Amino acid sequence: MNKQNLIRVGMADLKVAQDGAVIRTTGLGSCVGVTLFDAKVRVAGMAHVMLPTSTIARETNFNLAKYADSAIPELVGRMLAEGALLRHLEAKLAGGAQMFNLPGQSDTMRIGPRNVESCKLVLSKYVIPIIGEDTGGNYGRTIELDSMTGKLHIRSVQHGIKEL
């Protein structure tokens, strides 16, 4: 991968890349890394989603990248502005771990699985196919997306490196 042109995506952040740039995010525990790629124009995008729905936002002017239901539409919009076509977009997901498993845990504490479910729901509304996924478990991940090839590299301490 072209590490010369590395674009970092922070927590509750999203970015678009092209021209062979690599997009990376770290610290995916219960958060989900949503990646989109248009292979025809080689435009890639990544969102580091923290929470499933913006309905829980307390402020009216909230960070769109923080929630699945607002991050994915924002990412799609930015990619379309860079020449991607909705019908060419394909998604890959990583993260959504259940980092802590406590007895008697309520559904609201299942943040990782709920994040994954919410991301899938939003992607289905856009009819964007999910062609690769490494979600769940109880471990963190770092991901890198190559904007030239669309390959997603997933690193974790427990499971080494995977490629989707």
PDB file of C-alpha atoms in Angstrom:
ATOM      1  CA  MET A   1       0.000   0.000   0.000  1.00  0.00           C
ATOM      2  CA  ASN A   2       1.018   3.559  -0.642  1.00  0.00           C
ATOM      3  CA  LYS A   3       1.919   4.748   2.854  1.00  0.00           C
ATOM      4  CA  GLN A   4       3.285   7.976   1.344  1.00  0.00           C
ATOM      5  CA  ASN A   5      -0.233   9.323   1.040  1.00  0.00           C
ATOM      6  CA  LEU A   6      -1.891   8.189   4.274  1.00  0.00           C
ATOM      7  CA  ILE A   7      -5.180   9.755   5.327  1.00  0.00           C
ATOM      8  CA  ARG A   8      -6.077   9.246   8.975  1.00  0.00           C
ATOM      9  CA  VAL A   9      -9.680   8.927  10.074  1.00  0.00           C
ATOM     10  CA  GLY A  10     -10.233   9.662  13.750  1.00  0.00           C
ATOM     11  CA  MET A  11     -12.999   8.430  15.991  1.00  0.00           C
ATOM     12  CA  ALA A  12     -16.360   9.856  14.852  1.00  0.00           C
ATOM     13  CA  ASP A  13     -14.705  11.028  11.634  1.00  0.00           C
ATOM     14  CA  LEU A  14     -14.973  10.276   7.931  1.00  0.00           C
ATOM     15  CA  LYS A  15     -12.804  10.901   4.874  1.00  0.00           C
ATOM     16  CA  VAL A  16     -12.722  10.279   1.124  1.00  0.00           C
ATOM     17  CA  ALA A  17      -9.601   9.380  -0.847  1.00  0.00           C
ATOM     18  CA  GLN A  18      -8.451   8.681  -4.390  1.00  0.00           C
ATOM     19  CA  ASP A  19      -5.273   8.553  -6.483  1.00  0.00           C
ATOM     20  CA  GLY A  20      -3.907   5.569  -4.544  1.00  0.00           C
ATOM     21  CA  ALA A  21      -4.107   7.184  -1.114  1.00  0.00           C
ATOM     22  CA  VAL A  22      -4.624   4.870   1.851  1.00  0.00           C
ATOM     23  CA  ILE A  23      -7.258   5.635   4.497  1.00  0.00           C
ATOM     24  CA  ARG A  24      -6.606   4.322   8.027  1.00  0.00           C
ATOM     25  CA  THR A  25      -8.481   4.272  11.286  1.00  0.00           C
ATOM     26  CA  THR A  26      -7.425   2.749  14.587  1.00  0.00           C
ATOM     27  CA  GLY A  27      -9.231   1.857  17.782  1.00  0.00           C
ATOM     28  CA  LEU A  28     -12.215  -0.001  16.338  1.00  0.00           C
ATOM     29  CA  GLY A  29     -13.624  -1.743  19.379  1.00  0.00           C
ATOM     30  CA  SER A  30     -17.401  -1.391  19.509  1.00  0.00           C
ATOM     31  CA  CYS A  31     -17.092   1.244  16.768  1.00  0.00           C
ATOM     32  CA  VAL A  32     -17.575   0.189  13.150  1.00  0.00           C
ATOM     33  CA  GLY A  33     -15.321   1.102  10.264  1.00  0.00           C
ATOM     34  CA  VAL A  34     -17.575   1.490   7.229  1.00  0.00           C
ATOM     35  CA  THR A  35     -15.692   1.556   3.937  1.00  0.00           C
ATOM     36  CA  LEU A  36     -17.126   2.319   0.527  1.00  0.00           C
ATOM     37  CA  PHE A  37     -15.400   1.917  -2.826  1.00  0.00           C
ATOM     38  CA  ASP A  38     -16.231   2.705  -6.446  1.00  0.00           C
ATOM     39  CA  ALA A  39     -13.866   0.554  -8.515  1.00  0.00           C
ATOM     40  CA  LYS A  40     -14.655   2.329 -11.788  1.00  0.00           C
ATOM     41  CA  VAL A  41     -13.423   5.770 -10.687  1.00  0.00           C
ATOM     42  CA  ARG A  42     -11.302   4.515  -7.766  1.00  0.00           C
ATOM     43  CA  VAL A  43     -12.877   6.674  -5.097  1.00  0.00           C
ATOM     44  CA  ALA A  44     -12.773   5.283  -1.562  1.00  0.00           C
ATOM     45  CA  GLY A  45     -14.357   6.431   1.660  1.00  0.00           C
ATOM     46  CA  MET A  46     -14.245   5.478   5.317  1.00  0.00           C
ATOM     47  CA  ALA A  47     -16.330   6.391   8.352  1.00  0.00           C
ATOM     48  CA  HIS A  48     -15.454   5.548  11.973  1.00  0.00           C
ATOM     49  CA  VAL A  49     -18.962   5.136  13.420  1.00  0.00           C
ATOM     50  CA  MET A  50     -19.292   5.284  17.215  1.00  0.00           C
ATOM     51  CA  LEU A  51     -23.024   4.904  17.829  1.00  0.00           C
ATOM     52  CA  PRO A  52     -26.015   3.427  15.989  1.00  0.00           C
ATOM     53  CA  THR A  53     -28.453   6.327  15.792  1.00  0.00           C
ATOM     54  CA  SER A  54     -28.454  10.098  16.000  1.00  0.00           C
ATOM     55  CA  THR A  55     -31.793  10.040  17.843  1.00  0.00           C
ATOM     56  CA  ILE A  56     -29.760   9.824  21.052  1.00  0.00           C
ATOM     57  CA  ALA A  57     -27.832  13.029  20.263  1.00  0.00           C
ATOM     58  CA  ARG A  58     -28.431  15.626  22.943  1.00  0.00           C
ATOM     59  CA  GLU A  59     -27.287  18.571  20.864  1.00  0.00           C
ATOM     60  CA  THR A  60     -29.041  19.806  17.715  1.00  0.00           C
ATOM     61  CA  ASN A  61     -25.799  20.576  15.876  1.00  0.00           C
ATOM     62  CA  PHE A  62     -24.107  17.177  16.277  1.00  0.00           C
ATOM     63  CA  ASN A  63     -21.142  15.522  14.571  1.00  0.00           C
ATOM     64  CA  LEU A  64     -22.621  13.660  11.579  1.00  0.00           C
ATOM     65  CA  ALA A  65     -19.730  11.165  11.495  1.00  0.00           C
ATOM     66  CA  LYS A  66     -20.505   9.909  15.005  1.00  0.00           C
ATOM     67  CA  TYR A  67     -23.712   8.018  14.180  1.00  0.00           C
ATOM     68  CA  ALA A  68     -24.403   5.307  11.576  1.00  0.00           C
ATOM     69  CA  ASP A  69     -27.631   6.921  10.360  1.00  0.00           C
ATOM     70  CA  SER A  70     -25.918  10.230   9.599  1.00  0.00           C
ATOM     71  CA  ALA A  71     -22.318   9.174   8.818  1.00  0.00           C
ATOM     72  CA  ILE A  72     -23.148   6.850   5.934  1.00  0.00           C
ATOM     73  CA  PRO A  73     -25.359   9.372   4.069  1.00  0.00           C
ATOM     74  CA  GLU A  74     -22.660  12.027   4.566  1.00  0.00           C
ATOM     75  CA  LEU A  75     -19.955   9.659   3.289  1.00  0.00           C
ATOM     76  CA  VAL A  76     -22.031   8.684   0.256  1.00  0.00           C
ATOM     77  CA  GLY A  77     -22.639  12.365  -0.524  1.00  0.00           C
ATOM     78  CA  ARG A  78     -18.950  13.211  -0.342  1.00  0.00           C
ATOM     79  CA  MET A  79     -18.038  10.274  -2.566  1.00  0.00           C
ATOM     80  CA  LEU A  80     -20.645  11.226  -5.164  1.00  0.00           C
ATOM     81  CA  ALA A  81     -19.201  14.755  -5.154  1.00  0.00           C
ATOM     82  CA  GLU A  82     -15.820  13.195  -6.081  1.00  0.00           C
ATOM     83  CA  GLY A  83     -17.276  11.355  -9.080  1.00  0.00           C
ATOM     84  CA  ALA A  84     -18.397   8.043  -7.587  1.00  0.00           C
ATOM     85  CA  LEU A  85     -21.738   6.612  -8.694  1.00  0.00           C
ATOM     86  CA  LEU A  86     -24.160   5.150  -6.164  1.00  0.00           C
ATOM     87  CA  ARG A  87     -24.762   2.054  -8.304  1.00  0.00           C
ATOM     88  CA  HIS A  88     -21.006   1.282  -8.300  1.00  0.00           C
ATOM     89  CA  LEU A  89     -20.467   1.551  -4.537  1.00  0.00           C
ATOM     90  CA  GLU A  90     -19.563  -1.549  -2.537  1.00  0.00           C
ATOM     91  CA  ALA A  91     -19.158  -1.696   1.226  1.00  0.00           C
ATOM     92  CA  LYS A  92     -16.918  -3.529   3.663  1.00  0.00           C
ATOM     93  CA  LEU A  93     -17.369  -3.419   7.444  1.00  0.00           C
ATOM     94  CA  ALA A  94     -15.005  -4.044  10.353  1.00  0.00           C
ATOM     95  CA  GLY A  95     -15.296  -3.650  14.113  1.00  0.00           C
ATOM     96  CA  GLY A  96     -18.503  -3.774  16.112  1.00  0.00           C
ATOM     97  CA  ALA A  97     -16.947  -5.884  18.868  1.00  0.00           C
ATOM     98  CA  GLN A  98     -18.599  -6.599  22.196  1.00  0.00           C
ATOM     99  CA  MET A  99     -15.655  -5.397  24.261  1.00  0.00           C
ATOM    100  CA  PHE A 100     -17.192  -6.089  27.679  1.00  0.00           C
ATOM    101  CA  ASN A 101     -19.591  -8.914  28.471  1.00  0.00           C
ATOM    102  CA  LEU A 102     -21.245  -8.357  31.814  1.00  0.00           C
ATOM    103  CA  PRO A 103     -23.904 -10.629  33.327  1.00  0.00           C
ATOM    104  CA  GLY A 104     -27.410  -9.203  33.104  1.00  0.00           C
ATOM    105  CA  GLN A 105     -26.295  -6.701  30.476  1.00  0.00           C
ATOM    106  CA  SER A 106     -29.127  -4.758  28.848  1.00  0.00           C
ATOM    107  CA  ASP A 107     -29.569  -4.327  25.099  1.00  0.00           C
ATOM    108  CA  THR A 108     -28.348  -0.728  25.332  1.00  0.00           C
ATOM    109  CA  MET A 109     -24.928  -2.030  26.350  1.00  0.00           C
ATOM    110  CA  ARG A 110     -24.628  -4.113  23.166  1.00  0.00           C
ATOM    111  CA  ILE A 111     -23.135  -1.103  21.364  1.00  0.00           C
ATOM    112  CA  GLY A 112     -20.925  -3.083  18.945  1.00  0.00           C
ATOM    113  CA  PRO A 113     -23.627  -5.409  17.596  1.00  0.00           C
ATOM    114  CA  ARG A 114     -26.143  -2.540  17.460  1.00  0.00           C
ATOM    115  CA  ASN A 115     -23.624  -0.439  15.488  1.00  0.00           C
ATOM    116  CA  VAL A 116     -23.199  -3.253  12.958  1.00  0.00           C
ATOM    117  CA  GLU A 117     -26.981  -3.727  12.620  1.00  0.00           C
ATOM    118  CA  SER A 118     -27.535   0.000  12.131  1.00  0.00           C
ATOM    119  CA  CYS A 119     -24.765   0.294   9.500  1.00  0.00           C
ATOM    120  CA  LYS A 120     -26.241  -2.627   7.568  1.00  0.00           C
ATOM    121  CA  LEU A 121     -29.713  -1.095   7.701  1.00  0.00           C
ATOM    122  CA  VAL A 122     -28.510   2.263   6.343  1.00  0.00           C
ATOM    123  CA  LEU A 123     -26.451   0.593   3.589  1.00  0.00           C
ATOM    124  CA  SER A 124     -29.510  -1.467   2.579  1.00  0.00           C
ATOM    125  CA  LYS A 125     -31.543   1.741   2.185  1.00  0.00           C
ATOM    126  CA  TYR A 126     -28.959   2.896  -0.372  1.00  0.00           C
ATOM    127  CA  VAL A 127     -28.896  -0.598  -1.946  1.00  0.00           C
ATOM    128  CA  ILE A 128     -25.120  -0.734  -1.377  1.00  0.00           C
ATOM    129  CA  PRO A 129     -23.956  -4.362  -1.223  1.00  0.00           C
ATOM    130  CA  ILE A 130     -21.698  -5.464   1.633  1.00  0.00           C
ATOM    131  CA  ILE A 131     -19.013  -7.554  -0.064  1.00  0.00           C
ATOM    132  CA  GLY A 132     -16.783  -8.114   2.967  1.00  0.00           C
ATOM    133  CA  GLU A 133     -17.137  -8.069   6.722  1.00  0.00           C
ATOM    134  CA  ASP A 134     -15.006  -8.683   9.801  1.00  0.00           C
ATOM    135  CA  THR A 135     -17.274  -7.751  12.697  1.00  0.00           C
ATOM    136  CA  GLY A 136     -18.077  -8.957  16.175  1.00  0.00           C
ATOM    137  CA  GLY A 137     -15.796 -10.766  18.548  1.00  0.00           C
ATOM    138  CA  ASN A 138     -14.317  -9.100  21.605  1.00  0.00           C
ATOM    139  CA  TYR A 139     -11.150  -7.522  20.222  1.00  0.00           C
ATOM    140  CA  GLY A 140     -10.074  -4.242  18.652  1.00  0.00           C
ATOM    141  CA  ARG A 141      -9.032  -3.634  15.069  1.00  0.00           C
ATOM    142  CA  THR A 142      -7.094  -1.205  12.886  1.00  0.00           C
ATOM    143  CA  ILE A 143      -8.125  -0.963   9.248  1.00  0.00           C
ATOM    144  CA  GLU A 144      -6.589   0.454   6.072  1.00  0.00           C
ATOM    145  CA  LEU A 145      -8.373   0.907   2.750  1.00  0.00           C
ATOM    146  CA  ASP A 146      -6.412   1.278  -0.494  1.00  0.00           C
ATOM    147  CA  SER A 147      -8.171   3.754  -2.793  1.00  0.00           C
ATOM    148  CA  MET A 148      -6.537   2.217  -5.879  1.00  0.00           C
ATOM    149  CA  THR A 149      -7.607  -1.388  -5.328  1.00  0.00           C
ATOM    150  CA  GLY A 150     -10.390  -1.241  -2.737  1.00  0.00           C
ATOM    151  CA  LYS A 151      -8.555  -3.827  -0.627  1.00  0.00           C
ATOM    152  CA  LEU A 152      -9.216  -3.559   3.082  1.00  0.00           C
ATOM    153  CA  HIS A 153      -6.475  -4.687   5.466  1.00  0.00           C
ATOM    154  CA  ILE A 154      -7.596  -5.478   9.017  1.00  0.00           C
ATOM    155  CA  ARG A 155      -5.073  -5.819  11.836  1.00  0.00           C
ATOM    156  CA  SER A 156      -5.660  -7.070  15.349  1.00  0.00           C
ATOM    157  CA  VAL A 157      -3.333  -8.291  18.061  1.00  0.00           C
ATOM    158  CA  GLN A 158      -5.256 -11.553  18.478  1.00  0.00           C
ATOM    159  CA  HIS A 159      -5.819 -12.417  14.812  1.00  0.00           C
ATOM    160  CA  GLY A 160      -2.961 -10.826  12.852  1.00  0.00           C
ATOM    161  CA  ILE A 161      -3.714  -9.348   9.424  1.00  0.00           C
ATOM    162  CA  LYS A 162      -6.698 -10.163   7.204  1.00  0.00           C
ATOM    163  CA  GLU A 163      -7.510  -8.852   3.759  1.00  0.00           C
ATOM    164  CA  LEU A 164     -10.998  -8.292   2.410  1.00  0.00           C
TER     165      LEU A 164
END
